Amino acid sequence: MSTMTFKPFRIACNECGAKLSIKKPSLVGRKVACPKCESSLRIVAPKADAPPVRLEKPKQEAPKLRQRSRPQRSNDAAPAREVRAKQVSPSLPARSDRTKRRGSKGKSAANKRQSKGLFIGIAAAFGLLIAVGAAIGGVALFGGGGDASNQPLVADTSTQQPTAIDLDASDSAGTSTVSPSGSDGNQPTLTPATPPVTQVAAAPREPINSVPAGQFDNQVIPVSHQPDEVVDDSSPRRFVSQFCTDCHTGDDPDGSFSVAELLQAGSLSRRPSDWIPILERLESRDMPPADSGVSIPTLEQYTQQSEELHSLIAEASGNTGRWTRRLNRVEYVNTIRDLLHLPEYDVGDSFPDDLGIDGFKTIVEAQSLAPALLEKYLESAEEALAYAIVDEPEPDQFKYRYFPLHRGHTGKPDTIPDSPLHVKEYFLKIRKKKTPPKGSEPPEDVRLLSVGYRQAGPPKKAGGWSMVQEGKGPGNLFFVSPPSDDGTNRVKAPFTNELQYGRYRIRVKAQALAVDGKGNDLPKDKMLDGVALAFVHTGEVAHQVPIPLDAQPQWYEYEFPATFKKPSIGVGAISRAIGRKWNSPTVAPSVMITEVEVEGPLYDQWPPISHRAIFGQNDNTPADVVLRDFASRAFRRPATSEEVTTYVNLYQSQKDLGLSEKEALTAALQAILISPKFLFLVEESRPDKSLDNYELASRLSYFLWSTMPDDELIAAADRGELTSSNGLRTQVDRMLADPRSEALVENFAAQWLGYHRLQDLTPDPKLFPEWDKKLPVSMKQELQYLVRHVIENNEPVTTFLTADFAFIDQRLAIHYGIDGVEGQEFRKVSLDKVPERGGLATTAAVLALGSNPTRTSPIKRGVFIVEKLFNRPPPNPPANVPPLDEEAVTKDPTSVREQLAAHSTNPTCAACHRKIDYWGLPLESFDALGKKRDAGNLDLTADLPDGRVIDGPNGIRSELQRRERDFVQGLAEKLMMYGIGRTLSLNDRTRIEDIVNAAAADEYRFGTIVKEIVTSESFTKH
């Protein structure tokens, strides 16, 4: 389909229904990930029903880099009535209006604007030229060595335009774009669609062997993504033409899989990975289907063509060049935090989300770099450095003590009880403007808590109940917080003015109290033995501390960050072990709060560690040393003398324009933070394709920690230990034992299993009234605890299939029908009383993800197993397949099997359903929330292709155990793809066999699989 005849069209995602606009012909026939739900789908053009329309190319414009003014912050931290902050996480916001630390120091505003504008212009041009070039599919040559000497340096002068897959406003708050990465436009990537991409046309260069030595040293140069050699693919193309074209060509190919582009000469050389599905079908011999009416190849043809295609793909895979991977959003934020020692720094939602392949957001083929993102990098670099660098003296520390009042007190101040701290006099002073009598002045640190309108209700009669009580504590006032599942019944410590950047401590004196929200004593036979105190920061529960029922009043504390804003910090009782929707049989005690203290800002030393990490213990360190050390840490390798000279020259030029020493240094530091050598994982090209010690340190660190290498890993690289298998294995042991390996739970496992999507589920409230916003939290945490258990204890990964235990809280225990679990703490529980449970496939999270809002979905549950557990995703269903009758299935679950059977009579559908349905049908004993239901007349059996029968969830678990090697292979493939940051080639898949064989000798333990991956050539070479 040419650009001249292409007409943009729209399709809908099969999973989430998101509307996607297809605006580039090269995307037709491609398999992409939905930007909303990340499910994969193949783009098929609609049949022509209108005259062809010429596709207009968007006008190209350069990105506009705005100058931002920053208001001066106030040092006044006097508290008053709270204004709720808009931020929703306890992290530093990435906002353009945040107050800057640095002052003008006598420099003219004109000079500062001139130097800043000059710097931003140069940085933008440099970053856009280099980074965009590297991102659009080039081979990154760093250092000018290696195999570059044997091939010409080719500049990519293509004028490819961004293509868009736009979510409608009804489906998403933002607009996303899928752009092809690479000169051939084959790989879709997600970029913001609004700003047009500036095309950079590089002038043609002479072959690199004719360029004077050193001219391109230490540069990142984009090279067009072209194969070195073209393999002869005539034989496999003839085979595909003979046996595949009847079903997999035309406007509506079966399974949305078209072989049209594979039939073009040289396609195997250009995109060998596109031929891997053909090879897999040859090896499994399941295509063409026996009932398709197409002639079937002979056994000899299958074998011969499989061997030949395997050899050709392996040969072509070594000639396609490589990609330079960019840090994704999570990795970028983590790296900034560790580099600048800003543990709470975050870009929030200001950065576009990363598009993934197979759910993983580390894959280079799904990445791009739009001008809008480049501008975000500029803003973030300026902002992060402003947080890290200080110019002012150490700020004064304050400490305030807070006490509650109810509405009766504020309406009639004379009813406020007297106290040694003179809370009544304080209220009259600040609210009624009355000067306290001599001798009754309140201390300077007394403040009032902010109590919600409902919580501040006065007693209905004298001596009646109110959440604000009298008679205890130094203020003769205390607050009783009845527990809720989100800490709603809380009090807040308000501030009027923004606080200094830093950490603050809130301390609460509290005790569990055996009363409910109306002051009634709780029944002992139903009361839990404790409750939790929730610290709520910026509207989210940031920390919980358990309070036993029999504990005496004591102090509980939590440290929170402030970011030149008025913070929102509160405390209240919380318990997920109670709730009306799911008929909790227990009640939790309340929390009595007698006093709240807030103090800060807290610094171990001044200047803070963020400042000292850049400038050392004093500010007299020479500029070249500061820039050398910072660049070495930022680039994750020793900075070269040429690089240091570049940044020193930039620093000097800023000084010549009138900036102070600190301001000029900051400008050079910002340039380092927008360098491609910081934003990308740059790897030098060498004849043997090997990685050096520092490149391996980065690969290893971002694989296991999702952040930059620590000092010990860099020291190992300095000693040259990482190019040996023993050195890598030693570091893997250390890094998996480090708390930072939690990144594997938060990132790899979340992207593998997709449990981050649980919060987006919307079960029908009429059919499933027990669903609330806390149940998916418990479901998610169960999976996190299981993954964490396997990693921390180096368990066999087959535990994911056959575990006879689960990590649950009371909420999930009731959901599963397990007695004896009380409270919201997760614990390891035996499943011997619920034999239908065990392993990932029968967890509530997986079963709920594999359901529709009104019913279960055997197809989705089957797809989860073949795609997530075995890494053998089926093709997308044809667009014209009618859905199941939802009303009939909701009324009679037994009709699912009948409709699927009728559905599978279509030869186009049958080939895939034969591999999916038998995994999902035996799980029909669980409802759409993963809760066991009365099977009644449900048939829980399913026939396997070899004639065996699976019967119910236990049969599923037994069959998974029987295929444990297939699971280990699929998991190893996913770990490798996540770790090396690209889709797997045929050579990678061949090495997986060796990895699985080695892991089998150690019971398939997680640590062993990771070690085998990082010591394989797929990881140690590019």
CSV table of N, CA and C in Angstrom, one decimal, residues 885-994:
chain,number,residue,atom,x,y,z
A,885,ASP,N,-22.0,-14.5,23.1
A,885,ASP,CA,-23.3,-13.9,23.6
A,885,ASP,C,-23.2,-13.6,25.1
A,886,GLU,N,-22.9,-12.4,25.5
A,886,GLU,CA,-22.7,-12.0,26.9
A,886,GLU,C,-23.9,-12.3,27.8
A,887,GLU,N,-25.1,-12.0,27.3
A,887,GLU,CA,-26.2,-12.2,28.1
A,887,GLU,C,-26.5,-13.7,28.4
A,888,ALA,N,-26.3,-14.5,27.4
A,888,ALA,CA,-26.5,-15.9,27.6
A,888,ALA,C,-25.4,-16.5,28.5
A,889,VAL,N,-24.2,-16.1,28.4
A,889,VAL,CA,-23.1,-16.6,29.3
A,889,VAL,C,-23.3,-16.1,30.7
A,890,THR,N,-23.8,-14.9,30.9
A,890,THR,CA,-24.0,-14.4,32.3
A,890,THR,C,-25.1,-15.2,32.9
A,891,LYS,N,-26.2,-15.5,32.2
A,891,LYS,CA,-27.3,-16.3,32.8
A,891,LYS,C,-26.9,-17.7,33.0
A,892,ASP,N,-26.2,-18.3,32.0
A,892,ASP,CA,-25.9,-19.7,32.1
A,892,ASP,C,-24.4,-19.9,31.7
A,893,PRO,N,-23.5,-20.0,32.7
A,893,PRO,CA,-22.1,-20.2,32.4
A,893,PRO,C,-21.8,-21.4,31.6
A,894,THR,N,-22.6,-22.4,31.6
A,894,THR,CA,-22.4,-23.6,30.9
A,894,THR,C,-22.4,-23.4,29.4
A,895,SER,N,-23.0,-22.3,28.9
A,895,SER,CA,-23.1,-22.0,27.5
A,895,SER,C,-21.7,-21.5,26.9
A,896,VAL,N,-20.7,-21.2,27.8
A,896,VAL,CA,-19.4,-20.8,27.3
A,896,VAL,C,-18.8,-21.9,26.5
A,897,ARG,N,-18.8,-23.1,27.0
A,897,ARG,CA,-18.2,-24.2,26.3
A,897,ARG,C,-18.9,-24.4,24.9
A,898,GLU,N,-20.2,-24.3,24.9
A,898,GLU,CA,-21.0,-24.6,23.7
A,898,GLU,C,-20.7,-23.5,22.7
A,899,GLN,N,-20.6,-22.2,23.1
A,899,GLN,CA,-20.3,-21.1,22.2
A,899,GLN,C,-18.9,-21.2,21.6
A,900,LEU,N,-17.9,-21.6,22.5
A,900,LEU,CA,-16.5,-21.8,22.1
A,900,LEU,C,-16.4,-22.9,21.0
A,901,ALA,N,-17.2,-24.0,21.3
A,901,ALA,CA,-17.2,-25.1,20.4
A,901,ALA,C,-17.7,-24.7,19.0
A,902,ALA,N,-18.8,-24.0,19.0
A,902,ALA,CA,-19.3,-23.5,17.7
A,902,ALA,C,-18.3,-22.5,17.1
A,903,HIS,N,-17.7,-21.7,17.9
A,903,HIS,CA,-16.8,-20.7,17.4
A,903,HIS,C,-15.6,-21.3,16.8
A,904,SER,N,-15.1,-22.5,17.3
A,904,SER,CA,-13.9,-23.1,16.8
A,904,SER,C,-14.2,-24.0,15.6
A,905,THR,N,-15.4,-24.0,15.1
A,905,THR,CA,-15.7,-24.8,13.9
A,905,THR,C,-15.1,-24.0,12.7
A,906,ASN,N,-14.9,-22.7,12.9
A,906,ASN,CA,-14.3,-21.9,11.8
A,906,ASN,C,-12.8,-22.3,11.7
A,907,PRO,N,-12.4,-22.8,10.6
A,907,PRO,CA,-11.0,-23.3,10.5
A,907,PRO,C,-10.0,-22.2,10.8
A,908,THR,N,-10.3,-20.9,10.5
A,908,THR,CA,-9.4,-19.8,10.8
A,908,THR,C,-9.2,-19.7,12.3
A,909,CYS,N,-10.2,-20.0,13.1
A,909,CYS,CA,-10.2,-19.8,14.6
A,909,CYS,C,-9.7,-21.1,15.2
A,910,ALA,N,-9.9,-22.2,14.6
A,910,ALA,CA,-9.7,-23.5,15.3
A,910,ALA,C,-8.2,-23.7,15.6
A,911,ALA,N,-7.3,-23.3,14.7
A,911,ALA,CA,-5.9,-23.6,14.9
A,911,ALA,C,-5.4,-23.0,16.2
A,912,CYS,N,-5.9,-21.8,16.6
A,912,CYS,CA,-5.4,-21.2,17.8
A,912,CYS,C,-6.2,-21.7,19.0
A,913,HIS,N,-7.5,-21.9,18.8
A,913,HIS,CA,-8.3,-22.4,20.0
A,913,HIS,C,-7.9,-23.7,20.5
A,914,ARG,N,-7.3,-24.5,19.6
A,914,ARG,CA,-6.8,-25.8,20.0
A,914,ARG,C,-5.7,-25.7,21.0
A,915,LYS,N,-5.0,-24.6,21.0
A,915,LYS,CA,-3.9,-24.4,21.9
A,915,LYS,C,-4.2,-23.6,23.1
A,916,ILE,N,-5.4,-23.0,23.1
A,916,ILE,CA,-5.8,-22.1,24.2
A,916,ILE,C,-6.9,-22.6,25.1
A,917,ASP,N,-8.0,-23.1,24.5
A,917,ASP,CA,-9.2,-23.4,25.3
A,917,ASP,C,-9.0,-24.4,26.4
A,918,TYR,N,-8.1,-25.4,26.2
A,918,TYR,CA,-8.0,-26.5,27.2
A,918,TYR,C,-7.3,-25.9,28.4
A,919,TRP,N,-6.6,-24.8,28.3
A,919,TRP,CA,-6.1,-24.1,29.5
A,919,TRP,C,-7.1,-23.3,30.3
A,920,GLY,N,-8.1,-22.8,29.6
A,920,GLY,CA,-9.1,-21.9,30.3
A,920,GLY,C,-10.3,-22.6,30.8
A,921,LEU,N,-10.8,-23.6,30.1
A,921,LEU,CA,-12.1,-24.2,30.5
A,921,LEU,C,-12.0,-24.9,31.8
A,922,PRO,N,-10.9,-25.6,32.2
A,922,PRO,CA,-10.9,-26.2,33.5
A,922,PRO,C,-10.9,-25.2,34.7
A,923,LEU,N,-10.6,-24.0,34.4
A,923,LEU,CA,-10.6,-22.9,35.4
A,923,LEU,C,-12.0,-22.3,35.6
A,924,GLU,N,-13.0,-22.8,35.0
A,924,GLU,CA,-14.3,-22.2,35.1
A,924,GLU,C,-15.0,-22.4,36.5
A,925,SER,N,-14.3,-23.2,37.4
A,925,SER,CA,-14.8,-23.3,38.7
A,925,SER,C,-14.5,-22.0,39.5
A,926,PHE,N,-13.8,-21.0,39.0
A,926,PHE,CA,-13.6,-19.7,39.6
A,926,PHE,C,-14.4,-18.7,38.9
A,927,ASP,N,-15.0,-17.7,39.6
A,927,ASP,CA,-15.7,-16.7,39.0
A,927,ASP,C,-14.8,-15.6,38.5
A,928,ALA,N,-15.4,-14.5,38.1
A,928,ALA,CA,-14.7,-13.4,37.4
A,928,ALA,C,-13.7,-12.7,38.4
A,929,LEU,N,-13.9,-12.9,39.7
A,929,LEU,CA,-13.0,-12.3,40.7
A,929,LEU,C,-12.0,-13.3,41.2
A,930,GLY,N,-12.0,-14.5,40.6
A,930,GLY,CA,-11.1,-15.6,41.1
A,930,GLY,C,-11.6,-16.3,42.3
A,931,LYS,N,-12.8,-16.1,42.6
A,931,LYS,CA,-13.4,-16.7,43.8
A,931,LYS,C,-14.0,-18.1,43.4
A,932,LYS,N,-13.8,-19.1,44.3
A,932,LYS,CA,-14.4,-20.4,43.9
A,932,LYS,C,-15.9,-20.3,44.0
A,933,ARG,N,-16.6,-20.9,42.9
A,933,ARG,CA,-18.0,-20.9,42.8
A,933,ARG,C,-18.5,-22.3,42.7
A,934,ASP,N,-19.8,-22.4,42.9
A,934,ASP,CA,-20.4,-23.7,42.8
A,934,ASP,C,-20.4,-24.2,41.3
A,935,ALA,N,-19.6,-25.2,41.1
A,935,ALA,CA,-19.4,-25.7,39.7
A,935,ALA,C,-20.7,-26.2,39.1
A,936,GLY,N,-21.6,-26.7,39.9
A,936,GLY,CA,-22.9,-27.1,39.4
A,936,GLY,C,-22.8,-28.1,38.2
A,937,ASN,N,-23.4,-27.6,37.1
A,937,ASN,CA,-23.4,-28.5,35.9
A,937,ASN,C,-22.2,-28.1,35.0
A,938,LEU,N,-21.3,-27.3,35.5
A,938,LEU,CA,-20.1,-26.9,34.6
A,938,LEU,C,-19.2,-28.1,34.3
A,939,ASP,N,-18.9,-28.3,33.1
A,939,ASP,CA,-17.9,-29.3,32.7
A,939,ASP,C,-16.5,-28.7,32.8
A,940,LEU,N,-15.7,-29.2,33.7
A,940,LEU,CA,-14.4,-28.7,33.9
A,940,LEU,C,-13.3,-29.5,33.2
A,941,THR,N,-13.7,-30.3,32.3
A,941,THR,CA,-12.7,-31.1,31.6
A,941,THR,C,-12.3,-30.5,30.2
A,942,ALA,N,-11.2,-30.8,29.7
A,942,ALA,CA,-10.7,-30.3,28.4
A,942,ALA,C,-9.8,-31.4,27.8
A,943,ASP,N,-10.0,-31.6,26.5
A,943,ASP,CA,-9.2,-32.5,25.8
A,943,ASP,C,-7.9,-31.9,25.3
A,944,LEU,N,-6.8,-32.5,25.5
A,944,LEU,CA,-5.5,-32.1,25.0
A,944,LEU,C,-5.3,-32.6,23.6
A,945,PRO,N,-4.4,-32.0,22.8
A,945,PRO,CA,-4.2,-32.4,21.5
A,945,PRO,C,-3.8,-33.9,21.3
A,946,ASP,N,-3.1,-34.4,22.4
A,946,ASP,CA,-2.6,-35.8,22.3
A,946,ASP,C,-3.6,-36.8,22.8
A,947,GLY,N,-4.8,-36.3,23.1
A,947,GLY,CA,-5.9,-37.2,23.6
A,947,GLY,C,-6.1,-37.3,25.1
A,948,ARG,N,-5.1,-36.8,25.9
A,948,ARG,CA,-5.3,-36.8,27.3
A,948,ARG,C,-6.3,-35.8,27.7
A,949,VAL,N,-6.8,-35.9,29.0
A,949,VAL,CA,-7.8,-35.0,29.4
A,949,VAL,C,-7.4,-34.2,30.7
A,950,ILE,N,-7.6,-32.9,30.7
A,950,ILE,CA,-7.4,-32.1,31.9
A,950,ILE,C,-8.7,-32.0,32.7
A,951,ASP,N,-8.7,-32.2,34.0
A,951,ASP,CA,-9.9,-32.1,34.7
A,951,ASP,C,-9.7,-31.1,35.9
A,952,GLY,N,-10.3,-29.9,35.7
A,952,GLY,CA,-10.4,-28.9,36.8
A,952,GLY,C,-9.0,-28.3,37.1
A,953,PRO,N,-9.0,-27.4,38.1
A,953,PRO,CA,-7.8,-26.7,38.4
A,953,PRO,C,-6.6,-27.6,38.8
A,954,ASN,N,-6.9,-28.7,39.5
A,954,ASN,CA,-5.8,-29.7,39.8
A,954,ASN,C,-5.2,-30.2,38.6
A,955,GLY,N,-6.0,-30.5,37.5
A,955,GLY,CA,-5.5,-31.0,36.3
A,955,GLY,C,-4.6,-30.0,35.6
A,956,ILE,N,-5.0,-28.7,35.7
A,956,ILE,CA,-4.2,-27.6,35.1
A,956,ILE,C,-2.8,-27.6,35.8
A,957,ARG,N,-2.8,-27.7,37.1
A,957,ARG,CA,-1.5,-27.6,37.8
A,957,ARG,C,-0.7,-28.8,37.5
A,958,SER,N,-1.3,-30.0,37.4
A,958,SER,CA,-0.5,-31.2,37.0
A,958,SER,C,0.1,-31.1,35.6
A,959,GLU,N,-0.7,-30.5,34.7
A,959,GLU,CA,-0.2,-30.4,33.3
A,959,GLU,C,0.9,-29.3,33.2
A,960,LEU,N,0.8,-28.3,34.0
A,960,LEU,CA,1.8,-27.3,34.1
A,960,LEU,C,3.1,-27.9,34.6
A,961,GLN,N,3.0,-28.7,35.6
A,961,GLN,CA,4.2,-29.3,36.2
A,961,GLN,C,4.8,-30.3,35.2
A,962,ARG,N,4.0,-30.9,34.4
A,962,ARG,CA,4.5,-31.8,33.4
A,962,ARG,C,5.3,-31.0,32.3
A,963,ARG,N,4.9,-29.8,32.1
A,963,ARG,CA,5.6,-29.0,31.1
A,963,ARG,C,6.5,-27.9,31.7
A,964,GLU,N,7.0,-28.2,32.9
A,964,GLU,CA,7.9,-27.3,33.6
A,964,GLU,C,9.0,-26.8,32.8
A,965,ARG,N,9.6,-27.6,31.9
A,965,ARG,CA,10.7,-27.1,31.1
A,965,ARG,C,10.3,-26.1,30.1
A,966,ASP,N,9.1,-26.3,29.5
A,966,ASP,CA,8.6,-25.3,28.6
A,966,ASP,C,8.4,-23.9,29.3
A,967,PHE,N,7.9,-24.0,30.6
A,967,PHE,CA,7.7,-22.8,31.4
A,967,PHE,C,9.1,-22.1,31.6
A,968,VAL,N,10.1,-22.9,32.1
A,968,VAL,CA,11.4,-22.3,32.4
A,968,VAL,C,12.0,-21.7,31.1
A,969,GLN,N,11.8,-22.3,30.0
A,969,GLN,CA,12.3,-21.7,28.8
A,969,GLN,C,11.6,-20.4,28.5
A,970,GLY,N,10.3,-20.4,28.6
A,970,GLY,CA,9.6,-19.1,28.4
A,970,GLY,C,10.0,-18.0,29.3
A,971,LEU,N,10.1,-18.3,30.6
A,971,LEU,CA,10.6,-17.4,31.6
A,971,LEU,C,12.0,-16.9,31.3
A,972,ALA,N,12.9,-17.8,30.9
A,972,ALA,CA,14.3,-17.4,30.6
A,972,ALA,C,14.3,-16.5,29.4
A,973,GLU,N,13.4,-16.7,28.4
A,973,GLU,CA,13.3,-15.8,27.3
A,973,GLU,C,12.9,-14.4,27.7
A,974,LYS,N,11.9,-14.4,28.5
A,974,LYS,CA,11.4,-13.1,29.0
A,974,LYS,C,12.4,-12.3,29.8
A,975,LEU,N,13.1,-13.1,30.7
A,975,LEU,CA,14.2,-12.4,31.5
A,975,LEU,C,15.3,-11.9,30.6
A,976,MET,N,15.7,-12.7,29.6
A,976,MET,CA,16.7,-12.3,28.7
A,976,MET,C,16.3,-11.1,27.9
A,977,MET,N,15.1,-11.1,27.3
A,977,MET,CA,14.7,-9.9,26.6
A,977,MET,C,14.6,-8.7,27.4
A,978,TYR,N,14.1,-8.8,28.6
A,978,TYR,CA,14.1,-7.7,29.6
A,978,TYR,C,15.5,-7.2,29.9
A,979,GLY,N,16.4,-8.1,30.1
A,979,GLY,CA,17.8,-7.8,30.5
A,979,GLY,C,18.6,-7.2,29.4
A,980,ILE,N,18.5,-7.7,28.2
A,980,ILE,CA,19.4,-7.2,27.1
A,980,ILE,C,18.7,-6.0,26.4
A,981,GLY,N,17.4,-5.8,26.7
A,981,GLY,CA,16.7,-4.6,26.1
A,981,GLY,C,16.4,-4.7,24.6
A,982,ARG,N,16.2,-5.9,24.1
A,982,ARG,CA,15.8,-6.0,22.7
A,982,ARG,C,15.1,-7.3,22.5
A,983,THR,N,14.4,-7.4,21.4
A,983,THR,CA,13.7,-8.7,21.1
A,983,THR,C,14.8,-9.7,20.8
A,984,LEU,N,14.4,-11.0,21.0
A,984,LEU,CA,15.4,-12.0,20.8
A,984,LEU,C,15.6,-12.4,19.4
A,985,SER,N,16.8,-12.7,19.0
A,985,SER,CA,17.2,-13.2,17.7
A,985,SER,C,17.1,-14.7,17.8
A,986,LEU,N,17.3,-15.4,16.6
A,986,LEU,CA,17.3,-16.8,16.6
A,986,LEU,C,18.5,-17.3,17.4
A,987,ASN,N,19.7,-16.6,17.3
A,987,ASN,CA,20.8,-17.0,18.1
A,987,ASN,C,20.6,-16.9,19.6
A,988,ASP,N,19.8,-15.9,20.0
A,988,ASP,CA,19.4,-15.8,21.4
A,988,ASP,C,18.6,-17.0,21.9
A,989,ARG,N,17.6,-17.4,21.0
A,989,ARG,CA,16.8,-18.5,21.4
A,989,ARG,C,17.5,-19.8,21.4
A,990,THR,N,18.5,-19.9,20.6
A,990,THR,CA,19.4,-21.1,20.7
A,990,THR,C,20.1,-21.2,22.0
A,991,ARG,N,20.6,-20.0,22.4
A,991,ARG,CA,21.4,-20.0,23.7
A,991,ARG,C,20.4,-20.3,24.9
A,992,ILE,N,19.2,-19.9,24.7
A,992,ILE,CA,18.2,-20.2,25.8
A,992,ILE,C,18.2,-21.7,26.1
A,993,GLU,N,18.3,-22.6,25.1
A,993,GLU,CA,18.4,-24.0,25.4
A,993,GLU,C,19.5,-24.3,26.3
A,994,ASP,N,20.7,-23.8,26.1
A,994,ASP,CA,21.9,-24.0,27.0
A,994,ASP,C,21.6,-23.5,28.4
